Amino acid sequence: MKGYANNILYINLSSGKTKTEPLGKEMARNFLGGAGFGIKMITDHQRPTTDAFDPENPIVYSCGTFSGMMVAGSGSKWGVAAKSPQSQGLGEAYSTGFFGAELRRAGYDIVMVTGKAERPSYIYLEDDSVQILDANHLWGKHNWDTEDTIKSDLGDPGVRVASIGPAGENLVRFSAIINDRLRAAGRTGMGAVMGSKNLKAVAVRGFNDVEVADVDGFKEFALEIYEKSKGPATEKYRLLGTAANVLTLNKQAAMPTRNWQDAVFENADKISGEALNEMHVEKIQGCDSCGMRCEHVGVVREGPFKGAIGRVEYEPSYAFGSCTGVDRPDAIIRAVQLSDLYGTDALSTGVVVAFAMEAYEKGIISKKDTGGIELEFGNAEGMCDMIEKIALREDIGDLLAEGVERAAAKLGKGAEKFAMHIKGVEMTGYDVRGLKTCALGYAVSRRGADHQRHGAYGPDLKGQVDRFKAEKGRGQLVIDGEDLYSVIDSLIICKFSRGIWDYDSYAKMYTLATGIPMTAEEMRRCGERISNLGKIYNLREGIGRERDTLPIRCMTEPIKSGIAKGSLVTREELDLLLDDYYETRGWSEDGIPSDAKLKELGLEDYAEHLRGLKRTDTKRKSGKKKTTKKMTKKD
Ligand code: SF4
C-alpha cells in the first residue's frame, strides 16, 4: 500500500516491550486514518469499562491518511484517542503543526501506548529506533520548556514533540497535549491520560520518504487543491482567523456570555477578530503544507500581561472572553498562553473558570476557597490566576480540575443547574438554545459537548432551516455533518478547508495517494462506519440515551437578549429531535444500532459489544407521554 507507512507500533510502558504489526489493507480502506484508526484501536484493544486512568487504558496516536504529503491543510495532522477522563466514554482530539508529518516519516501510521512507566518517561521514535527515556528532569516543566529541553537533549532541533504540562501530570481531567508550541490536541483530557502513565512526551524524528501511488496525478490534484485553498472559500480564515466569528455569532445571539446566562456579549467588539488583529496580531503563520495560513499569533506589548503570546481563535475568545465576561484581549492572549504552557484545554478551562465565577457570585464558594481571589465575572487577572491554580490543583483549583460536572456534584447548592457540559465535557461556544439543529448535534456528539463532530450550526445560521424550530428532518442534517466530519477527521483534513472539498475529491485524493480504489459513496460509507463504531464504543462503556442530552440551563433558562431572546430547548423538543435522529440512523429508540445496520457497515463483529443492552425498538407515538428507558447491562 502506498501513502501509508504500513506500520502499527505497540509500546507497553510497564514492561518496556515494543512490537510492530502491519497496518493491513482492510484497516486502511475501512477506517482511513486519524479518527477511524483511533476509535477502532481503542474499541478493539481496551477492556470494556476500564477506567480512563487505569494503566491498561490504551492511548492511540494516529496519522491522518495524508500526513507527510503535500495536501493543503492536511500534511501535518495527527489525532489521539483514549477513554476520556471527563466522560469515561470516547476521548479523541486532533492537532496540526508538524508532529503528524514527522510521525509518518518515522514510519508509523499508529502508535498505541499501554501500561504505566515506573518513573516519568518520554518516548523517542527515530525511524526504526524506539526508546523509552528518562523524563525526571522534565517533570514539572511547562510545555515550551519541555519541547526545548528534549530537542536540546537529543541534539536535534528537527525533532517534533507532543507533550504534557503540569496539568497533565496532576491529572487535571481536561488536560491537553501540546505540540509545536502553539498547537493543542485539546479536548477530552488526553493529556491527563498521558499523565496517568507517567508519560511526559512523545518525540519523533523521521527520515523516510512518504510514497504516493500515482505521483503525477497526485501532484496535479494536490496543486489544484492548494490553489483553491487560497481562494474565496477560505478568505476569512486567512484575514482574521476563526476570531472573525466573534461579531457574527454575537449578532446572532449565539455567543454564550457569563457562563451562558445570556448569548449576547455587550463588549464583543473589544475582543473581536478585527480588534485583536489591529492591536495584537504580530505574525500570521501556517501548518506544514498549508496555503491558508490561518494562525494569527497575538502578542501583548504592554500592561500587566506584557510579553504574553498566544494563538487567537474564536473558541478561546468565547471561553476566556464572553463566557467569563472578560473584555480584554491582552488577558485572553495570556490565558491562551497559560493553557499552552500548563497544558489545559483552553475551551474547557474558560468554561470551568466561568462556572467558578458564577458559583462565587452566588455565594456557593468564597474568597477563602479561591485563595483570596475576588472571582467575579470580568475579573481578567483573577481568571488568569485561576488557570494556574487549576493546573497546580491549588485551593478551589483542586476541585475545578475535575471539570464542571464533578465540581458541581461536590459543591451542591444548585450548582449543577449552571454546570455547562455534555457527557462531562464543557460546552464549546455556540449557544444552542437558539440553534435547534445544532442543539441536537451537541446532544449526540460522541465526545461530549462539541460543534466539531457535526458542524450542525451551519444549517441554522445559514438560514437553511428555521433555527428556532425543533422538527423531524434535523436528524438527517446532523447525520450528514457527523459522517462528513468522521471522514474529515480520519483523512485528517483541516476543517477550515472543507468548503473546497467534497466526497468526490476526498475519494480521488485517497486513491491517488494510496492506490486503493475508492468512490465518493464508499468514502461517505467510511464516515458512517466510523460514526457508528464511535457510538458502539460509547454504548459499551455505558453511555446511552440518558447522556445524549443538554445542560440543564439550556433546557430551563431562555436566552435573555438579542434576536434569540426567549429561546431554549425543552425536554419535549430534545426527545423529538433524538427520536428522529436515532430512527434515521437505523438505531433503536435507546440509540443502539440494529443488527441490519451493523451488517450493512461491516461491523457485525461488534454485535457482541452491544449484547445485554436494551433494544427498545417500539417507536413512540407522538403525543404519548414518553418514558426514557435507561440503558443497562444484563448481569
Ligand atoms: Fe493549519 Fe490553519 Fe492551515 Fe488549518 S488552515 S492547516 S489550522 S494553518
XYZ file of C-alpha atoms and ligand atoms in Angstrom:
643
model
C 0.000 0.000 0.000
C 1.331 3.412 -0.901
C 0.698 6.520 1.157
C 0.547 4.669 4.447
C 3.676 3.686 6.350
C 2.023 0.279 6.839
C 3.072 0.044 10.465
C 1.353 -0.057 13.820
C 3.703 0.349 16.766
C 2.725 -1.004 20.198
C 4.548 0.207 23.299
C 3.940 -1.140 26.796
C 5.342 1.293 29.343
C 5.012 -1.190 32.220
C 7.148 -3.876 30.618
C 9.152 -1.686 28.257
C 8.267 -4.087 25.443
C 7.517 -2.882 21.934
C 6.343 -4.584 18.765
C 5.140 -3.636 15.315
C 2.404 -5.088 13.154
C 1.448 -4.335 9.587
C -1.437 -1.911 9.188
C -3.376 -4.076 6.735
C -5.381 -3.003 3.715
C -8.761 -3.686 5.303
C -7.980 -1.381 8.221
C -6.773 1.331 5.839
C -9.723 1.095 3.475
C -12.443 0.873 6.109
C -11.105 3.313 8.685
C -8.852 5.658 6.639
C -6.656 7.124 9.415
C -6.984 9.615 12.318
C -10.386 9.264 13.976
C -11.144 5.957 12.269
C -7.889 4.387 13.435
C -8.170 5.810 16.944
C -11.735 4.632 17.525
C -11.069 1.197 16.028
C -7.914 0.672 18.080
C -9.386 1.602 21.454
C -12.569 -0.369 20.772
C -10.527 -3.442 19.885
C -7.753 -3.161 22.472
C -9.343 -1.630 25.560
C -11.038 -3.892 28.033
C -14.687 -2.721 28.393
C -15.349 -0.226 31.212
C -11.657 0.208 32.044
C -11.191 3.478 33.939
C -9.543 6.260 31.976
C -6.659 6.374 34.471
C -6.165 2.613 34.581
C -2.682 1.797 33.235
C -4.298 -0.622 30.808
C -6.303 2.160 29.174
C -4.568 2.442 25.785
C -3.768 5.799 24.253
C -3.514 5.841 20.478
C -1.670 8.390 18.360
C -2.503 8.254 14.678
C -1.602 9.938 11.424
C -4.218 11.150 9.005
C -4.195 9.476 5.603
C -2.309 12.399 4.065
C 0.125 13.150 6.902
C 3.551 13.765 5.419
C 2.105 14.587 1.990
C 1.702 17.920 0.245
C -2.081 18.042 0.659
C -3.136 21.551 1.688
C -4.426 21.673 5.254
C -3.694 18.004 5.802
C 0.018 17.301 5.585
C 0.738 17.627 9.287
C -2.384 16.473 11.033
C -2.474 13.875 13.756
C -5.018 12.533 16.189
C -5.131 10.947 19.610
C -7.788 8.704 21.147
C -8.327 7.039 24.522
C -11.002 6.558 27.121
C -11.762 10.089 28.303
C -11.215 11.006 31.968
C -14.011 13.547 31.542
C -16.798 11.468 30.003
C -15.464 7.948 30.707
C -16.501 7.494 27.087
C -14.807 8.182 23.793
C -11.931 10.617 24.047
C -10.489 11.989 20.842
C -8.611 15.124 19.846
C -6.831 16.389 16.758
C -3.940 18.706 16.241
C -1.814 20.076 13.487
C 1.547 21.846 13.291
C 4.350 19.491 12.178
C 4.148 16.488 14.502
C 1.862 14.349 12.280
C 4.085 14.627 9.226
C 7.128 13.637 11.275
C 5.330 10.603 12.722
C 4.517 9.327 9.233
C 8.092 9.986 8.046
C 9.349 7.985 11.010
C 7.411 5.084 9.537
C 4.253 4.782 11.630
C 0.543 5.139 10.954
C -0.476 4.325 14.514
C 1.341 4.253 17.847
C -0.548 2.622 20.696
C 0.757 3.014 24.248
C -0.421 0.956 27.216
C 0.838 0.430 30.748
C 2.447 2.883 33.124
C 6.108 3.756 33.359
C 7.692 3.319 36.786
C 9.035 6.836 36.698
C 8.484 9.911 34.488
C 9.456 8.959 30.952
C 9.192 10.051 27.383
C 9.117 8.088 24.166
C 11.545 8.884 21.383
C 10.899 7.453 17.931
C 13.521 7.868 15.250
C 12.635 5.689 12.296
C 13.031 2.076 13.486
C 14.535 3.078 16.815
C 12.056 3.154 19.708
C 13.340 4.380 23.063
C 11.689 4.987 26.406
C 13.809 7.693 28.009
C 14.007 9.200 31.458
C 11.912 12.345 31.973
C 12.626 13.069 35.613
C 14.292 16.332 34.629
C 11.228 17.281 32.564
C 8.563 16.560 35.180
C 7.065 19.822 36.393
C 8.261 21.752 33.367
C 5.756 23.567 31.178
C 5.289 22.533 27.576
C 7.578 25.023 25.876
C 10.459 24.218 28.249
C 9.805 20.534 27.730
C 9.964 20.837 23.959
C 13.138 22.935 24.070
C 14.844 20.602 26.561
C 14.048 17.447 24.591
C 15.359 18.995 21.370
C 18.487 20.092 23.145
C 18.985 16.708 24.893
C 18.639 14.898 21.579
C 20.805 17.492 19.835
C 18.339 17.878 17.002
C 16.090 20.923 16.506
C 14.173 18.956 13.865
C 12.644 16.642 16.496
C 8.899 17.195 16.914
C 7.434 16.919 20.387
C 3.921 16.316 21.700
C 4.000 16.822 25.455
C 2.006 17.464 28.579
C 2.485 20.226 31.118
C 1.959 20.249 34.891
C -1.817 19.949 34.370
C -1.453 16.562 32.687
C 0.962 15.427 35.378
C -1.580 16.474 38.023
C -4.363 14.576 36.235
C -6.442 17.682 35.574
C -9.248 15.952 33.717
C -9.282 18.412 30.829
C -5.547 18.408 30.176
C -4.311 18.862 26.636
C -1.361 17.560 24.653
C 0.638 20.419 23.139
C 2.865 20.179 20.070
C 4.894 22.726 18.122
C 4.404 25.211 20.986
C 1.057 26.610 19.926
C -0.860 23.565 18.764
C -3.115 21.522 21.011
C -4.886 18.195 20.930
C -7.093 19.803 23.493
C -10.411 18.144 24.058
C -11.497 15.263 26.299
C -8.464 15.123 28.583
C -5.942 13.178 26.531
C -3.102 14.966 28.371
C -4.344 13.533 31.665
C -4.266 10.007 30.219
C -0.589 10.573 29.362
C -0.006 11.886 32.887
C -1.604 8.773 34.378
C 1.019 6.728 32.505
C 3.932 8.882 33.697
C 4.378 9.735 30.024
C 5.633 13.289 29.660
C 6.031 13.397 25.892
C 6.282 11.619 22.597
C 9.173 12.940 20.500
C 9.618 11.896 16.923
C 12.058 12.256 14.056
C 11.629 10.598 10.676
C 13.777 10.342 7.588
C 11.681 8.039 5.404
C 10.083 9.123 2.166
C 6.318 9.064 2.012
C 5.451 7.473 -1.298
C 2.214 8.029 -3.167
C 0.676 5.662 -5.713
C 0.192 7.958 -8.692
C 2.914 10.583 -8.445
C 1.893 12.744 -11.410
C -1.830 12.518 -10.808
C -1.370 13.212 -7.096
C 0.889 16.203 -7.721
C -1.520 17.731 -10.215
C -4.553 17.287 -7.969
C -2.736 18.411 -4.822
C -1.704 21.607 -6.606
C -5.268 22.180 -7.752
C -6.478 21.854 -4.146
C -3.648 24.074 -2.956
C -4.656 26.843 -5.374
C -8.300 26.520 -4.326
C -7.256 26.730 -0.692
C -6.040 30.251 -1.349
C -9.372 31.280 -2.876
C -12.512 32.966 -1.530
C -13.799 29.914 0.385
C -11.049 30.310 2.983
C -10.604 34.083 2.912
C -11.995 34.735 6.387
C -9.532 32.305 7.938
C -6.618 33.974 6.196
C -7.670 37.513 7.071
C -8.841 37.201 10.658
C -8.712 33.514 11.537
C -11.685 31.994 13.352
C -11.848 35.064 15.588
C -13.818 36.513 12.661
C -16.767 34.619 14.189
C -16.938 36.785 17.323
C -19.058 39.577 15.858
C -21.028 37.227 13.600
C -22.114 34.901 16.390
C -22.724 37.743 18.814
C -25.067 39.399 16.310
C -26.902 36.087 16.007
C -27.301 35.911 19.812
C -25.262 32.719 19.762
C -22.191 33.807 21.758
C -22.551 32.369 25.257
C -21.954 35.082 27.826
C -21.177 34.969 31.567
C -21.425 31.198 31.818
C -24.396 31.059 29.430
C -26.561 33.451 31.425
C -27.037 35.214 28.093
C -25.982 34.852 24.459
C -25.030 38.416 23.584
C -21.804 39.939 24.917
C -22.088 43.703 25.187
C -18.329 44.168 24.698
C -17.841 41.750 21.814
C -16.293 44.479 19.681
C -13.395 44.728 22.168
C -12.465 41.060 21.714
C -13.378 40.704 18.044
C -11.026 39.328 15.408
C -10.806 42.826 13.994
C -9.740 44.325 17.348
C -7.259 41.542 18.031
C -5.789 41.868 14.567
C -5.345 45.585 14.894
C -3.891 45.631 18.377
C -2.139 42.342 18.936
C -1.578 40.091 15.954
C 2.109 40.135 15.181
C 2.502 37.176 12.925
C 0.354 35.026 10.629
C 1.670 31.543 10.037
C 0.541 28.150 8.827
C 0.968 24.447 9.371
C 3.058 22.117 7.220
C 1.823 22.151 3.581
C -0.966 24.682 4.203
C -1.650 27.590 1.888
C -4.436 29.031 4.025
C -2.239 30.079 6.922
C -4.924 30.903 9.445
C -2.718 31.024 12.521
C -2.919 34.536 13.940
C -0.361 34.834 16.693
C -1.177 37.564 19.186
C 1.380 39.327 21.331
C 0.755 41.614 24.310
C 3.058 44.612 24.098
C 2.219 46.457 27.315
C 0.352 46.248 30.605
C 0.255 43.529 33.249
C 0.418 40.722 30.687
C 3.230 42.253 28.663
C 5.145 39.633 26.721
C 2.267 37.114 26.580
C 1.945 35.289 23.296
C -0.870 33.061 22.113
C -2.816 31.880 19.090
C -6.026 33.852 18.834
C -9.124 31.911 17.788
C -12.872 32.200 18.241
C -13.206 29.459 20.832
C -10.733 30.913 23.362
C -12.271 34.348 22.705
C -15.558 32.821 23.855
C -14.133 30.737 26.702
C -11.776 33.383 28.132
C -13.830 36.325 26.840
C -17.622 36.386 26.738
C -18.065 33.277 28.902
C -16.056 34.791 31.752
C -17.280 38.313 30.981
C -13.691 39.402 30.299
C -13.426 42.034 27.580
C -9.636 42.406 27.470
C -7.774 40.861 24.529
C -4.490 41.029 26.447
C -5.984 38.784 29.140
C -7.355 36.377 26.552
C -3.916 36.055 24.947
C -2.344 35.475 28.365
C -4.987 32.871 29.228
C -4.328 31.040 25.953
C -0.617 31.101 26.710
C -1.153 29.738 30.213
C -3.252 26.923 28.755
C -0.462 26.085 26.307
C 2.229 26.229 28.973
C 0.424 24.298 31.711
C -1.298 22.080 29.176
C -5.024 22.501 29.700
C -7.746 22.531 27.083
C -8.345 26.274 26.665
C -12.018 25.736 25.954
C -12.822 23.651 28.993
C -10.587 25.834 31.157
C -12.504 29.022 30.313
C -15.862 27.351 30.952
C -14.621 25.926 34.254
C -13.441 29.377 35.383
C -16.787 30.883 34.288
C -18.577 28.217 36.344
C -16.441 29.155 39.363
C -17.220 32.845 38.798
C -20.944 32.155 38.899
C -20.539 29.965 41.981
C -18.614 32.839 43.606
C -21.220 35.436 42.714
C -23.967 33.151 44.048
C -22.079 32.695 47.331
C -21.503 28.957 46.823
C -17.760 29.499 47.054
C -15.952 32.375 48.732
C -12.616 34.170 48.847
C -11.494 31.562 51.343
C -11.889 28.896 48.648
C -10.277 30.917 45.879
C -7.149 31.770 47.851
C -8.160 35.410 48.121
C -9.234 35.987 44.519
C -12.379 38.056 44.055
C -13.678 35.867 41.318
C -16.432 37.981 39.806
C -17.259 37.882 36.120
C -14.984 40.215 34.197
C -12.001 39.850 36.550
C -9.240 39.307 33.977
C -6.381 38.913 36.456
C -8.490 36.562 38.599
C -9.219 34.420 35.564
C -5.514 34.042 34.763
C -4.672 33.278 38.398
C -7.361 30.591 38.473
C -5.882 28.840 35.429
C -2.636 28.354 37.330
C -4.479 27.204 40.446
C -6.389 24.628 38.395
C -3.264 23.318 36.682
C -1.459 23.035 40.018
C -4.586 21.888 41.906
C -4.291 24.678 44.486
C -7.217 25.843 46.656
C -10.545 25.503 44.827
C -8.454 24.725 41.723
C -8.161 21.166 43.022
C -11.917 20.684 42.739
C -12.235 22.642 39.481
C -9.555 20.417 37.941
C -12.222 17.703 37.955
C -14.339 19.686 35.463
C -17.710 21.357 35.973
C -19.828 18.192 36.185
C -17.855 16.663 39.045
C -17.236 20.033 40.734
C -20.964 20.854 40.690
C -21.864 17.468 42.144
C -19.443 18.062 45.012
C -20.464 21.689 45.625
C -24.226 21.024 45.539
C -26.466 24.032 46.368
C -27.902 24.002 42.850
C -24.510 24.301 41.127
C -25.465 21.530 38.682
C -28.012 23.938 37.162
C -25.225 26.092 35.781
C -22.611 23.413 35.069
C -22.276 23.809 31.317
C -21.274 20.415 29.968
C -22.482 17.423 27.986
C -21.221 13.988 28.992
C -18.853 15.746 31.400
C -17.143 17.759 28.655
C -17.527 21.529 28.845
C -19.565 23.414 26.225
C -17.970 24.993 23.171
C -19.017 28.440 22.018
C -22.315 28.123 20.156
C -25.435 28.930 22.177
C -27.589 26.029 21.119
C -30.769 27.374 22.694
C -31.481 29.367 19.537
C -29.841 26.861 17.154
C -32.022 23.762 17.330
C -30.273 21.636 14.718
C -27.005 22.423 16.442
C -28.577 21.521 19.805
C -29.226 18.008 18.504
C -25.670 17.782 17.168
C -24.285 18.760 20.572
C -26.546 16.333 22.455
C -25.495 13.296 20.420
C -21.848 14.283 19.941
C -19.758 11.223 20.663
C -17.052 13.116 22.548
C -19.379 15.330 24.598
C -20.230 18.990 24.054
C -18.876 19.919 20.676
C -19.543 21.665 17.390
C -16.624 19.918 15.696
C -18.277 16.480 15.442
C -21.072 17.681 13.144
C -20.949 21.388 12.194
C -24.728 21.472 12.646
C -24.676 25.201 13.358
C -24.304 25.615 9.583
C -27.914 24.890 8.509
C -29.210 27.022 11.418
C -27.014 30.062 10.853
C -27.162 29.957 7.061
C -30.962 30.035 7.181
C -31.382 26.628 5.527
C -33.845 25.756 8.294
C -35.823 27.644 10.916
C -33.168 27.758 13.638
C -35.764 28.243 16.376
C -37.834 25.187 15.489
C -37.372 21.551 16.511
C -38.812 19.255 13.863
C -38.308 15.966 12.069
C -35.634 16.078 9.418
C -32.988 17.655 11.658
C -31.676 14.165 12.384
C -30.627 13.731 8.766
C -28.847 17.100 8.762
C -26.853 16.159 11.860
C -26.047 12.715 10.452
C -24.809 14.239 7.192
C -22.499 16.512 9.174
C -21.311 13.778 11.533
C -20.413 11.326 8.789
C -18.673 14.026 6.785
C -16.696 15.123 9.843
C -15.813 11.494 10.597
C -14.212 11.375 7.137
C -12.522 14.760 7.570
C -11.110 13.761 10.979
C -9.876 10.451 9.632
C -8.192 11.660 6.464
C -7.379 14.251 8.595
C -8.063 17.452 6.627
C -8.288 20.880 8.190
C -11.957 21.752 8.669
C -11.264 25.302 7.575
C -10.774 23.967 4.048
C -13.979 21.915 3.951
C -15.545 24.410 1.525
C -13.150 23.376 -1.232
C -13.658 19.612 -0.898
C -16.487 17.140 -1.408
C -16.767 13.349 -1.219
C -15.635 13.063 -4.846
C -12.427 14.954 -4.200
C -11.735 13.143 -0.924
C -12.094 9.811 -2.729
C -9.992 10.946 -5.675
C -7.142 12.170 -3.476
C -7.331 8.973 -1.407
C -6.979 6.769 -4.479
C -4.181 8.857 -5.983
C -2.241 8.714 -2.717
C -2.803 5.100 -1.695
C -3.637 3.275 -4.904
C -6.725 1.857 -3.185
C -9.796 2.423 -5.367
C -12.418 4.474 -3.542
C -15.644 6.060 -4.763
C -17.405 9.046 -3.236
C -20.157 6.769 -1.902
C -17.621 4.388 -0.377
C -15.930 7.339 1.274
C -19.258 8.518 2.712
C -19.853 4.984 3.921
C -16.483 5.063 5.732
C -17.757 8.129 7.586
C -20.948 6.339 8.576
C -18.969 3.291 9.683
C -16.648 5.368 11.869
C -19.586 7.301 13.381
C -21.333 4.035 14.221
C -18.228 2.480 15.734
C -17.815 5.566 17.936
C -21.392 5.032 19.118
C -20.783 1.325 19.756
C -17.753 2.203 21.881
C -19.743 4.679 23.958
C -22.644 2.266 24.427
C -20.253 -0.450 25.533
C -18.772 1.936 28.093
C -22.249 2.699 29.483
C -23.035 5.961 27.697
C -26.564 5.707 26.348
C -29.568 7.870 25.618
C -29.607 9.486 29.048
C -26.205 11.063 28.294
C -27.330 12.357 24.876
C -28.667 15.497 26.450
C -28.062 19.205 27.013
C -27.009 21.212 30.070
C -29.904 21.903 32.449
C -29.579 25.638 31.799
C -30.138 25.176 28.048
C -33.434 23.409 28.793
C -34.730 25.664 31.571
C -33.396 29.208 31.141
C -34.179 31.112 27.945
C -31.709 33.443 26.243
C -32.280 36.911 27.684
C -31.488 39.239 24.796
C -30.873 39.696 21.093
C -32.657 38.021 18.217
C -32.780 34.695 20.041
C -34.386 36.207 23.156
C -36.747 33.729 24.815
C -35.195 30.659 23.142
C -34.449 27.409 24.913
C -34.701 23.710 24.090
C -37.476 21.962 26.006
C -37.250 18.323 27.084
C -40.033 17.505 24.604
C -38.159 19.190 21.766
C -34.979 17.336 22.602
C -36.809 13.991 22.711
C -38.418 14.697 19.364
C -35.016 15.511 17.860
C -33.357 12.448 19.414
C -36.120 10.102 18.223
C -35.801 11.473 14.708
C -32.012 11.181 14.767
C -31.925 7.614 16.128
C -34.579 6.411 13.708
C -32.821 7.975 10.724
C -29.553 6.371 11.849
C -31.191 2.941 11.904
C -30.821 2.733 15.691
C -33.346 1.741 18.351
C -35.013 4.388 20.477
C -32.268 3.753 23.032
C -29.756 4.671 20.355
C -28.498 1.132 19.742
C -27.520 0.258 16.147
C -29.657 -2.529 14.680
C -28.075 -5.800 13.549
C -29.020 -4.852 9.980
C -27.129 -1.559 10.285
C -24.072 -3.316 11.711
C -24.103 -5.781 8.815
C -24.542 -3.049 6.243
C -21.417 -1.311 7.574
C -19.326 -4.449 8.005
C -19.438 -4.020 11.782
C -21.283 -7.258 12.591
C -18.348 -8.455 14.711
C -19.201 -5.683 17.142
C -22.707 -7.028 17.856
C -21.267 -8.766 20.903
C -20.230 -5.382 22.334
C -23.918 -4.460 22.412
C -25.142 -7.740 23.824
C -27.075 -7.217 27.016
C -28.049 -3.627 26.246
C -31.737 -2.927 25.948
C -33.066 -2.645 22.422
C -36.418 -0.933 22.619
C -37.467 -0.944 19.015
C -41.078 0.108 19.527
C -41.500 3.611 18.214
C -43.000 6.202 20.476
C -46.298 7.610 19.294
C -46.279 11.380 19.132
C -48.336 12.969 21.871
C -47.894 9.969 24.132
C -46.159 10.506 27.407
C -42.612 9.321 26.971
C -40.710 7.262 29.445
C -36.979 7.444 28.942
C -35.535 3.980 29.210
C -32.252 3.850 30.990
C -29.747 1.697 29.209
C -28.489 -1.080 31.422
C -26.253 -4.067 31.078
C -27.551 -7.504 31.934
C -25.753 -9.078 34.827
Fe -3.226 24.879 9.992
Fe -4.870 26.961 9.726
Fe -3.896 25.740 7.601
Fe -5.766 24.594 9.068
S -5.997 26.481 7.868
S -3.910 23.602 8.284
S -5.149 25.218 11.141
S -2.725 26.896 9.123
